mmCIF file with all atom_site columns, C-alpha atoms in Angstrom:
data_model
loop_
_atom_site.group_PDB
_atom_site.id
_atom_site.type_symbol
_atom_site.label_atom_id
_atom_site.label_alt_id
_atom_site.label_comp_id
_atom_site.label_asym_id
_atom_site.label_entity_id
_atom_site.label_seq_id
_atom_site.pdbx_PDB_ins_code
_atom_site.Cartn_x
_atom_site.Cartn_y
_atom_site.Cartn_z
_atom_site.occupancy
_atom_site.B_iso_or_equiv
_atom_site.pdbx_formal_charge
_atom_site.auth_seq_id
_atom_site.auth_comp_id
_atom_site.auth_asym_id
_atom_site.auth_atom_id
_atom_site.pdbx_PDB_model_num
ATOM 1   C CA . MET A 1 1   ? -18.090 -7.405  -4.574  1.00 0.00 ? 1   MET A CA 1
ATOM 2   C CA . GLU A 1 2   ? -18.493 -10.482 -7.055  1.00 0.00 ? 2   GLU A CA 1
ATOM 3   C CA . THR A 1 3   ? -15.478 -13.017 -6.433  1.00 0.00 ? 3   THR A CA 1
ATOM 4   C CA . GLY A 1 4   ? -16.067 -15.150 -9.639  1.00 0.00 ? 4   GLY A CA 1
ATOM 5   C CA . GLY A 1 5   ? -13.793 -17.862 -9.832  1.00 0.00 ? 5   GLY A CA 1
ATOM 6   C CA . ARG A 1 6   ? -11.517 -16.143 -7.303  1.00 0.00 ? 6   ARG A CA 1
ATOM 7   C CA . LEU A 1 7   ? -10.882 -17.666 -3.680  1.00 0.00 ? 7   LEU A CA 1
ATOM 8   C CA . LEU A 1 8   ? -10.638 -14.409 -1.901  1.00 0.00 ? 8   LEU A CA 1
ATOM 9   C CA . VAL A 1 9   ? -10.897 -10.767 -1.892  1.00 0.00 ? 9   VAL A CA 1
ATOM 10  C CA . GLY A 1 10  ? -7.983  -8.692  -0.882  1.00 0.00 ? 10  GLY A CA 1
ATOM 11  C CA . ALA A 1 11  ? -8.342  -4.845  -0.146  1.00 0.00 ? 11  ALA A CA 1
ATOM 12  C CA . ILE A 1 12  ? -5.624  -2.475  0.703   1.00 0.00 ? 12  ILE A CA 1
ATOM 13  C CA . ASP A 1 13  ? -6.507  0.875   2.093   1.00 0.00 ? 13  ASP A CA 1
ATOM 14  C CA . PHE A 1 14  ? -3.606  3.074   1.141   1.00 0.00 ? 14  PHE A CA 1
ATOM 15  C CA . GLY A 1 15  ? -4.251  6.157   3.198   1.00 0.00 ? 15  GLY A CA 1
ATOM 16  C CA . THR A 1 16  ? -3.025  9.519   3.556   1.00 0.00 ? 16  THR A CA 1
ATOM 17  C CA . SER A 1 17  ? -1.868  9.164   7.124   1.00 0.00 ? 17  SER A CA 1
ATOM 18  C CA . TYR A 1 18  ? -2.216  5.492   7.874   1.00 0.00 ? 18  TYR A CA 1
ATOM 19  C CA . SER A 1 19  ? -2.514  2.161   5.643   1.00 0.00 ? 19  SER A CA 1
ATOM 20  C CA . GLY A 1 20  ? -3.756  -1.429  6.314   1.00 0.00 ? 20  GLY A CA 1
ATOM 21  C CA . TRP A 1 21  ? -4.901  -4.623  4.720   1.00 0.00 ? 21  TRP A CA 1
ATOM 22  C CA . ALA A 1 22  ? -7.890  -6.847  4.976   1.00 0.00 ? 22  ALA A CA 1
ATOM 23  C CA . PHE A 1 23  ? -8.727  -10.180 3.237   1.00 0.00 ? 23  PHE A CA 1
ATOM 24  C CA . SER A 1 24  ? -11.950 -12.322 3.075   1.00 0.00 ? 24  SER A CA 1
ATOM 25  C CA . PHE A 1 25  ? -11.986 -15.707 1.641   1.00 0.00 ? 25  PHE A CA 1
ATOM 26  C CA . LYS A 1 26  ? -14.972 -16.594 -0.509  1.00 0.00 ? 26  LYS A CA 1
ATOM 27  C CA . HIS A 1 27  ? -16.939 -18.533 1.774   1.00 0.00 ? 27  HIS A CA 1
ATOM 28  C CA . GLU A 1 28  ? -16.482 -15.696 4.743   1.00 0.00 ? 28  GLU A CA 1
ATOM 29  C CA . ASN A 1 29  ? -18.598 -13.564 2.074   1.00 0.00 ? 29  ASN A CA 1
ATOM 30  C CA . LYS A 1 30  ? -21.480 -15.486 2.364   1.00 0.00 ? 30  LYS A CA 1
ATOM 31  C CA . ARG A 1 31  ? -22.004 -14.881 6.070   1.00 0.00 ? 31  ARG A CA 1
ATOM 32  C CA . SER A 1 32  ? -24.140 -12.080 7.675   1.00 0.00 ? 32  SER A CA 1
ATOM 33  C CA . PRO A 1 33  ? -22.261 -9.995  8.232   1.00 0.00 ? 33  PRO A CA 1
ATOM 34  C CA . PRO A 1 34  ? -19.301 -11.178 5.842   1.00 0.00 ? 34  PRO A CA 1
ATOM 35  C CA . GLY A 1 35  ? -15.885 -12.408 7.946   1.00 0.00 ? 35  GLY A CA 1
ATOM 36  C CA . ALA A 1 36  ? -12.524 -10.489 7.029   1.00 0.00 ? 36  ALA A CA 1
ATOM 37  C CA . THR A 1 37  ? -9.376  -10.920 8.338   1.00 0.00 ? 37  THR A CA 1
ATOM 38  C CA . VAL A 1 38  ? -7.634  -7.517  9.104   1.00 0.00 ? 38  VAL A CA 1
ATOM 39  C CA . LYS A 1 39  ? -3.803  -7.082  9.806   1.00 0.00 ? 39  LYS A CA 1
ATOM 40  C CA . ILE A 1 40  ? -2.981  -5.893  13.525  1.00 0.00 ? 40  ILE A CA 1
ATOM 41  C CA . TRP A 1 41  ? 0.205   -3.861  13.415  1.00 0.00 ? 41  TRP A CA 1
ATOM 42  C CA . ASP A 1 42  ? 2.352   -3.971  16.328  1.00 0.00 ? 42  ASP A CA 1
ATOM 43  C CA . ALA A 1 43  ? 3.493   -0.404  17.333  1.00 0.00 ? 43  ALA A CA 1
ATOM 44  C CA . GLY A 1 44  ? 5.477   -1.628  20.428  1.00 0.00 ? 44  GLY A CA 1
ATOM 45  C CA . THR A 1 45  ? 3.284   -0.433  23.238  1.00 0.00 ? 45  THR A CA 1
ATOM 46  C CA . ILE A 1 46  ? -0.119  -0.333  21.170  1.00 0.00 ? 46  ILE A CA 1
ATOM 47  C CA . THR A 1 47  ? -1.521  -2.531  18.621  1.00 0.00 ? 47  THR A CA 1
ATOM 48  C CA . THR A 1 48  ? -3.805  -0.756  15.711  1.00 0.00 ? 48  THR A CA 1
ATOM 49  C CA . GLU A 1 49  ? -5.544  -2.206  12.527  1.00 0.00 ? 49  GLU A CA 1
ATOM 50  C CA . LYS A 1 50  ? -3.497  0.915   10.755  1.00 0.00 ? 50  LYS A CA 1
ATOM 51  C CA . THR A 1 51  ? 0.038   1.588   10.283  1.00 0.00 ? 51  THR A CA 1
ATOM 52  C CA . PRO A 1 52  ? 1.483   5.054   9.509   1.00 0.00 ? 52  PRO A CA 1
ATOM 53  C CA . THR A 1 53  ? 1.788   5.546   5.696   1.00 0.00 ? 53  THR A CA 1
ATOM 54  C CA . CYS A 1 54  ? 5.774   5.938   6.035   1.00 0.00 ? 54  CYS A CA 1
ATOM 55  C CA . LEU A 1 55  ? 8.382   4.327   3.579   1.00 0.00 ? 55  LEU A CA 1
ATOM 56  C CA . LEU A 1 56  ? 11.894  4.051   4.450   1.00 0.00 ? 56  LEU A CA 1
ATOM 57  C CA . LEU A 1 57  ? 14.253  3.400   1.494   1.00 0.00 ? 57  LEU A CA 1
ATOM 58  C CA . LYS A 1 58  ? 17.986  2.106   1.661   1.00 0.00 ? 58  LYS A CA 1
ATOM 59  C CA . PRO A 1 59  ? 20.609  4.608   -0.081  1.00 0.00 ? 59  PRO A CA 1
ATOM 60  C CA . ASP A 1 60  ? 20.267  2.595   -3.176  1.00 0.00 ? 60  ASP A CA 1
ATOM 61  C CA . GLY A 1 61  ? 16.813  3.311   -3.602  1.00 0.00 ? 61  GLY A CA 1
ATOM 62  C CA . THR A 1 62  ? 15.446  -0.469  -2.365  1.00 0.00 ? 62  THR A CA 1
ATOM 63  C CA . PHE A 1 63  ? 12.737  -1.564  0.156   1.00 0.00 ? 63  PHE A CA 1
ATOM 64  C CA . ASP A 1 64  ? 14.259  -1.045  3.909   1.00 0.00 ? 64  ASP A CA 1
ATOM 65  C CA . SER A 1 65  ? 10.706  -0.934  5.777   1.00 0.00 ? 65  SER A CA 1
ATOM 66  C CA . PHE A 1 66  ? 7.317   0.761   5.940   1.00 0.00 ? 66  PHE A CA 1
ATOM 67  C CA . GLY A 1 67  ? 5.233   2.043   8.589   1.00 0.00 ? 67  GLY A CA 1
ATOM 68  C CA . TYR A 1 68  ? 5.809   1.680   12.146  1.00 0.00 ? 68  TYR A CA 1
ATOM 69  C CA . ASP A 1 69  ? 8.881   -0.054  11.443  1.00 0.00 ? 69  ASP A CA 1
ATOM 70  C CA . ALA A 1 70  ? 10.033  2.529   8.864   1.00 0.00 ? 70  ALA A CA 1
ATOM 71  C CA . GLU A 1 71  ? 9.465   5.562   11.573  1.00 0.00 ? 71  GLU A CA 1
ATOM 72  C CA . LYS A 1 72  ? 11.544  3.397   14.040  1.00 0.00 ? 72  LYS A CA 1
ATOM 73  C CA . ARG A 1 73  ? 14.431  2.392   11.992  1.00 0.00 ? 73  ARG A CA 1
ATOM 74  C CA . TYR A 1 74  ? 14.464  6.154   10.843  1.00 0.00 ? 74  TYR A CA 1
ATOM 75  C CA . GLY A 1 75  ? 14.606  7.612   14.163  1.00 0.00 ? 75  GLY A CA 1
ATOM 76  C CA . GLU A 1 76  ? 17.381  4.878   14.904  1.00 0.00 ? 76  GLU A CA 1
ATOM 77  C CA . LEU A 1 77  ? 19.733  5.922   11.903  1.00 0.00 ? 77  LEU A CA 1
ATOM 78  C CA . SER A 1 78  ? 18.663  9.689   12.773  1.00 0.00 ? 78  SER A CA 1
ATOM 79  C CA . ALA A 1 79  ? 20.299  8.850   16.220  1.00 0.00 ? 79  ALA A CA 1
ATOM 80  C CA . LYS A 1 80  ? 23.682  7.909   14.347  1.00 0.00 ? 80  LYS A CA 1
ATOM 81  C CA . HIS A 1 81  ? 23.268  10.689  11.964  1.00 0.00 ? 81  HIS A CA 1
ATOM 82  C CA . LEU A 1 82  ? 23.041  8.308   9.065   1.00 0.00 ? 82  LEU A CA 1
ATOM 83  C CA . HIS A 1 83  ? 19.585  9.243   8.242   1.00 0.00 ? 83  HIS A CA 1
ATOM 84  C CA . SER A 1 84  ? 20.725  11.435  5.452   1.00 0.00 ? 84  SER A CA 1
ATOM 85  C CA . LYS A 1 85  ? 21.869  8.590   3.126   1.00 0.00 ? 85  LYS A CA 1
ATOM 86  C CA . TYR A 1 86  ? 18.211  6.901   3.343   1.00 0.00 ? 86  TYR A CA 1
ATOM 87  C CA . PHE A 1 87  ? 14.841  8.099   1.841   1.00 0.00 ? 87  PHE A CA 1
ATOM 88  C CA . PHE A 1 88  ? 11.997  8.421   4.542   1.00 0.00 ? 88  PHE A CA 1
ATOM 89  C CA . PHE A 1 89  ? 8.456   9.564   3.244   1.00 0.00 ? 89  PHE A CA 1
ATOM 90  C CA . ARG A 1 90  ? 5.759   10.234  5.212   1.00 0.00 ? 90  ARG A CA 1
ATOM 91  C CA . GLN A 1 91  ? 2.091   11.125  4.087   1.00 0.00 ? 91  GLN A CA 1
ATOM 92  C CA . PHE A 1 92  ? 3.173   11.184  0.535   1.00 0.00 ? 92  PHE A CA 1
ATOM 93  C CA . LYS A 1 93  ? -0.295  10.323  -0.727  1.00 0.00 ? 93  LYS A CA 1
ATOM 94  C CA . MET A 1 94  ? -1.230  13.965  -0.606  1.00 0.00 ? 94  MET A CA 1
ATOM 95  C CA . LYS A 1 95  ? 1.030   14.625  -3.521  1.00 0.00 ? 95  LYS A CA 1
ATOM 96  C CA . LEU A 1 96  ? -1.642  12.998  -5.783  1.00 0.00 ? 96  LEU A CA 1
ATOM 97  C CA . TYR A 1 97  ? -4.067  15.184  -4.463  1.00 0.00 ? 97  TYR A CA 1
ATOM 98  C CA . GLU A 1 98  ? -3.876  18.185  -7.171  1.00 0.00 ? 98  GLU A CA 1
ATOM 99  C CA . PRO A 1 99  ? -6.779  20.084  -8.406  1.00 0.00 ? 99  PRO A CA 1
ATOM 100 C CA . TYR A 1 100 ? -7.744  18.743  -11.593 1.00 0.00 ? 100 TYR A CA 1
ATOM 101 C CA . GLY A 1 101 ? -4.761  16.522  -12.387 1.00 0.00 ? 101 GLY A CA 1
ATOM 102 C CA . LYS A 1 102 ? -2.519  19.359  -12.769 1.00 0.00 ? 102 LYS A CA 1
ATOM 103 C CA . GLY A 1 103 ? 1.022   18.465  -11.976 1.00 0.00 ? 103 GLY A CA 1
ATOM 104 C CA . ILE A 1 104 ? 0.279   14.688  -11.989 1.00 0.00 ? 104 ILE A CA 1
ATOM 105 C CA . LYS A 1 105 ? 2.839   13.195  -14.572 1.00 0.00 ? 105 LYS A CA 1
ATOM 106 C CA . ARG A 1 106 ? 4.464   9.625   -14.620 1.00 0.00 ? 106 ARG A CA 1
ATOM 107 C CA . ASP A 1 107 ? 8.135   10.785  -14.321 1.00 0.00 ? 107 ASP A CA 1
ATOM 108 C CA . MET A 1 108 ? 7.103   13.496  -11.428 1.00 0.00 ? 108 MET A CA 1
ATOM 109 C CA . MET A 1 109 ? 9.060   13.376  -8.525  1.00 0.00 ? 109 MET A CA 1
ATOM 110 C CA . ILE A 1 110 ? 8.614   13.884  -4.703  1.00 0.00 ? 110 ILE A CA 1
ATOM 111 C CA . HIS A 1 111 ? 10.747  14.923  -1.686  1.00 0.00 ? 111 HIS A CA 1
ATOM 112 C CA . ASP A 1 112 ? 11.711  12.929  1.364   1.00 0.00 ? 112 ASP A CA 1
ATOM 113 C CA . GLU A 1 113 ? 11.501  14.350  4.795   1.00 0.00 ? 113 GLU A CA 1
ATOM 114 C CA . ILE A 1 114 ? 14.914  16.168  4.098   1.00 0.00 ? 114 ILE A CA 1
ATOM 115 C CA . GLY A 1 115 ? 14.500  17.125  0.668   1.00 0.00 ? 115 GLY A CA 1
ATOM 116 C CA . GLN A 1 116 ? 15.741  14.368  -1.336  1.00 0.00 ? 116 GLN A CA 1
ATOM 117 C CA . GLN A 1 117 ? 14.026  13.840  -4.772  1.00 0.00 ? 117 GLN A CA 1
ATOM 118 C CA . PHE A 1 118 ? 13.043  10.100  -5.611  1.00 0.00 ? 118 PHE A CA 1
ATOM 119 C CA . LEU A 1 119 ? 10.690  8.900   -8.608  1.00 0.00 ? 119 LEU A CA 1
ATOM 120 C CA . ALA A 1 120 ? 6.877   9.459   -7.138  1.00 0.00 ? 120 ALA A CA 1
ATOM 121 C CA . ILE A 1 121 ? 5.637   6.171   -8.890  1.00 0.00 ? 121 ILE A CA 1
ATOM 122 C CA . ASP A 1 122 ? 8.151   4.107   -7.570  1.00 0.00 ? 122 ASP A CA 1
ATOM 123 C CA . VAL A 1 123 ? 7.522   5.285   -4.077  1.00 0.00 ? 123 VAL A CA 1
ATOM 124 C CA . PHE A 1 124 ? 3.881   4.295   -4.298  1.00 0.00 ? 124 PHE A CA 1
ATOM 125 C CA . ALA A 1 125 ? 4.838   1.102   -5.961  1.00 0.00 ? 125 ALA A CA 1
ATOM 126 C CA . ILE A 1 126 ? 7.347   -0.112  -3.430  1.00 0.00 ? 126 ILE A CA 1
ATOM 127 C CA . SER A 1 127 ? 4.778   0.658   -0.695  1.00 0.00 ? 127 SER A CA 1
ATOM 128 C CA . LEU A 1 128 ? 1.835   -1.299  -2.525  1.00 0.00 ? 128 LEU A CA 1
ATOM 129 C CA . LYS A 1 129 ? 4.293   -3.966  -3.039  1.00 0.00 ? 129 LYS A CA 1
ATOM 130 C CA . TYR A 1 130 ? 5.185   -4.503  0.446   1.00 0.00 ? 130 TYR A CA 1
ATOM 131 C CA . LEU A 1 131 ? 1.546   -4.232  1.613   1.00 0.00 ? 131 LEU A CA 1
ATOM 132 C CA . VAL A 1 132 ? 0.599   -6.998  -0.635  1.00 0.00 ? 132 VAL A CA 1
ATOM 133 C CA . LYS A 1 133 ? 3.531   -9.219  0.143   1.00 0.00 ? 133 LYS A CA 1
ATOM 134 C CA . ASP A 1 134 ? 2.548   -8.562  3.874   1.00 0.00 ? 134 ASP A CA 1
ATOM 135 C CA . MET A 1 135 ? -1.048  -9.440  3.044   1.00 0.00 ? 135 MET A CA 1
ATOM 136 C CA . MET A 1 136 ? -0.057  -12.517 1.056   1.00 0.00 ? 136 MET A CA 1
ATOM 137 C CA . GLU A 1 137 ? 2.270   -14.081 3.674   1.00 0.00 ? 137 GLU A CA 1
ATOM 138 C CA . THR A 1 138 ? -0.768  -13.923 6.479   1.00 0.00 ? 138 THR A CA 1
ATOM 139 C CA . VAL A 1 139 ? -3.104  -15.654 3.661   1.00 0.00 ? 139 VAL A CA 1
ATOM 140 C CA . ASN A 1 140 ? -0.631  -18.200 2.492   1.00 0.00 ? 140 ASN A CA 1
ATOM 141 C CA . GLN A 1 141 ? -0.017  -19.085 6.396   1.00 0.00 ? 141 GLN A CA 1
ATOM 142 C CA . ARG A 1 142 ? -4.056  -19.552 6.404   1.00 0.00 ? 142 ARG A CA 1
ATOM 143 C CA . THR A 1 143 ? -4.205  -22.214 3.111   1.00 0.00 ? 143 THR A CA 1
ATOM 144 C CA . VAL A 1 144 ? -2.917  -25.452 2.106   1.00 0.00 ? 144 VAL A CA 1
ATOM 145 C CA . GLY A 1 145 ? -1.069  -24.886 -0.899  1.00 0.00 ? 145 GLY A CA 1
ATOM 146 C CA . GLU A 1 146 ? 0.392   -21.437 -2.384  1.00 0.00 ? 146 GLU A CA 1
ATOM 147 C CA . LEU A 1 147 ? -2.523  -19.015 -3.684  1.00 0.00 ? 147 LEU A CA 1
ATOM 148 C CA . LEU A 1 148 ? -1.632  -16.994 -6.561  1.00 0.00 ? 148 LEU A CA 1
ATOM 149 C CA . PRO A 1 149 ? -2.776  -13.446 -7.708  1.00 0.00 ? 149 PRO A CA 1
ATOM 150 C CA . PRO A 1 150 ? -5.225  -14.722 -10.221 1.00 0.00 ? 150 PRO A CA 1
ATOM 151 C CA . ASP A 1 151 ? -7.018  -16.352 -7.080  1.00 0.00 ? 151 ASP A CA 1
ATOM 152 C CA . ILE A 1 152 ? -7.570  -13.114 -5.507  1.00 0.00 ? 152 ILE A CA 1
ATOM 153 C CA . GLY A 1 153 ? -10.177 -10.231 -6.276  1.00 0.00 ? 153 GLY A CA 1
ATOM 154 C CA . TRP A 1 154 ? -8.207  -6.949  -5.662  1.00 0.00 ? 154 TRP A CA 1
ATOM 155 C CA . VAL A 1 155 ? -9.492  -3.936  -3.866  1.00 0.00 ? 155 VAL A CA 1
ATOM 156 C CA . LEU A 1 156 ? -7.617  -0.648  -3.792  1.00 0.00 ? 156 LEU A CA 1
ATOM 157 C CA . THR A 1 157 ? -9.394  2.196   -2.146  1.00 0.00 ? 157 THR A CA 1
ATOM 158 C CA . VAL A 1 158 ? -9.090  5.456   -4.043  1.00 0.00 ? 158 VAL A CA 1
ATOM 159 C CA . PRO A 1 159 ? -10.532 8.704   -2.680  1.00 0.00 ? 159 PRO A CA 1
ATOM 160 C CA . ALA A 1 160 ? -13.720 10.074  -4.427  1.00 0.00 ? 160 ALA A CA 1
ATOM 161 C CA . ILE A 1 161 ? -12.338 13.565  -4.513  1.00 0.00 ? 161 ILE A CA 1
ATOM 162 C CA . TRP A 1 162 ? -8.937  12.757  -6.472  1.00 0.00 ? 162 TRP A CA 1
ATOM 163 C CA . SER A 1 163 ? -8.802  13.555  -10.223 1.00 0.00 ? 163 SER A CA 1
ATOM 164 C CA . ASP A 1 164 ? -9.195  10.868  -13.129 1.00 0.00 ? 164 ASP A CA 1
ATOM 165 C CA . ALA A 1 165 ? -5.147  11.869  -13.544 1.00 0.00 ? 165 ALA A CA 1
ATOM 166 C CA . SER A 1 166 ? -4.273  10.994  -9.460  1.00 0.00 ? 166 SER A CA 1
ATOM 167 C CA . LYS A 1 167 ? -6.900  7.785   -9.897  1.00 0.00 ? 167 LYS A CA 1
ATOM 168 C CA . GLN A 1 168 ? -4.792  6.735   -13.225 1.00 0.00 ? 168 GLN A CA 1
ATOM 169 C CA . PHE A 1 169 ? -1.076  7.251   -11.683 1.00 0.00 ? 169 PHE A CA 1
ATOM 170 C CA . MET A 1 170 ? -2.077  4.952   -8.726  1.00 0.00 ? 170 MET A CA 1
ATOM 171 C CA . ARG A 1 171 ? -3.549  2.389   -10.976 1.00 0.00 ? 171 ARG A CA 1
ATOM 172 C CA . GLU A 1 172 ? 0.118   2.616   -12.877 1.00 0.00 ? 172 GLU A CA 1
ATOM 173 C CA . ALA A 1 173 ? 1.630   2.123   -9.639  1.00 0.00 ? 173 ALA A CA 1
ATOM 174 C CA . ALA A 1 174 ? -0.421  -0.887  -8.767  1.00 0.00 ? 174 ALA A CA 1
ATOM 175 C CA . ILE A 1 175 ? 0.386   -2.254  -12.542 1.00 0.00 ? 175 ILE A CA 1
ATOM 176 C CA . LYS A 1 176 ? 4.197   -1.619  -11.597 1.00 0.00 ? 176 LYS A CA 1
ATOM 177 C CA . VAL A 1 177 ? 3.536   -4.133  -8.906  1.00 0.00 ? 177 VAL A CA 1
ATOM 178 C CA . ARG A 1 178 ? 3.708   -7.421  -11.103 1.00 0.00 ? 178 ARG A CA 1
ATOM 179 C CA . ILE A 1 179 ? 1.767   -9.368  -8.653  1.00 0.00 ? 179 ILE A CA 1
ATOM 180 C CA . LEU A 1 180 ? -1.418  -6.931  -9.129  1.00 0.00 ? 180 LEU A CA 1
ATOM 181 C CA . ILE A 1 181 ? -1.144  -6.804  -13.098 1.00 0.00 ? 181 ILE A CA 1
ATOM 182 C CA . SER A 1 182 ? -4.968  -7.197  -14.120 1.00 0.00 ? 182 SER A CA 1
ATOM 183 C CA . TYR A 1 183 ? -6.466  -8.199  -10.727 1.00 0.00 ? 183 TYR A CA 1
ATOM 184 C CA . VAL A 1 184 ? -6.987  -4.694  -9.296  1.00 0.00 ? 184 VAL A CA 1
ATOM 185 C CA . CYS A 1 185 ? -10.384 -3.234  -8.914  1.00 0.00 ? 185 CYS A CA 1
ATOM 186 C CA . PHE A 1 186 ? -10.534 0.588   -7.931  1.00 0.00 ? 186 PHE A CA 1
ATOM 187 C CA . PHE A 1 187 ? -13.729 1.712   -5.878  1.00 0.00 ? 187 PHE A CA 1
ATOM 188 C CA . GLU A 1 188 ? -14.408 4.773   -4.545  1.00 0.00 ? 188 GLU A CA 1
ATOM 189 C CA . ILE A 1 189 ? -16.824 2.848   -2.383  1.00 0.00 ? 189 ILE A CA 1
ATOM 190 C CA . TYR A 1 190 ? -16.472 -1.021  -2.048  1.00 0.00 ? 190 TYR A CA 1
ATOM 191 C CA . SER A 1 191 ? -18.214 -4.030  -0.560  1.00 0.00 ? 191 SER A CA 1
ATOM 192 C CA . LEU A 1 192 ? -16.784 -7.158  0.257   1.00 0.00 ? 192 LEU A CA 1
ATOM 193 C CA . THR A 1 193 ? -19.917 -9.063  -0.208  1.00 0.00 ? 193 THR A CA 1
ATOM 194 C CA . ASP A 1 194 ? -21.255 -10.841 -3.052  1.00 0.00 ? 194 ASP A CA 1
ATOM 195 C CA . THR A 1 195 ? -23.623 -8.979  -5.231  1.00 0.00 ? 195 THR A CA 1
#
């Protein structure tokens, strides 16, 4: 990928079952093979390069947790019989796999684990916002000064089998995350190396 004047490439793999992120500074792209930093997620007894695509929202609809943390927190809430006040989404990306984009609308709702409805685009945007924020914290720990979105070439994976409507929905969810506005690249196949 051509990084132009950007200092790094940030990639988000928003998967059906698992999600993760990686980044590579421009100077790392010139190596053979290119270097990249991949998030290592702590699952308690193991570590993995991806975390479950699970989102837990507070009763007011704001972010609570994502991934392994969301699963653990939802389990704790369930044990105390408090889970019904929260929204817990698991493997929600499949909602966008609609043949020919039928049923994909900006105002569509999705159901959480216990059948509560929530605006789908917000579920995707809140999840993306968390992944971007988590990556940016790591990036800025490794730099002098703070990097801003224009310094980053963003890559967001999109399945090749998705309809154009599904891809557009994901693009709009990314735009809702203001940090990504105008800096998101969508690829079905991508490379972190300069061309």
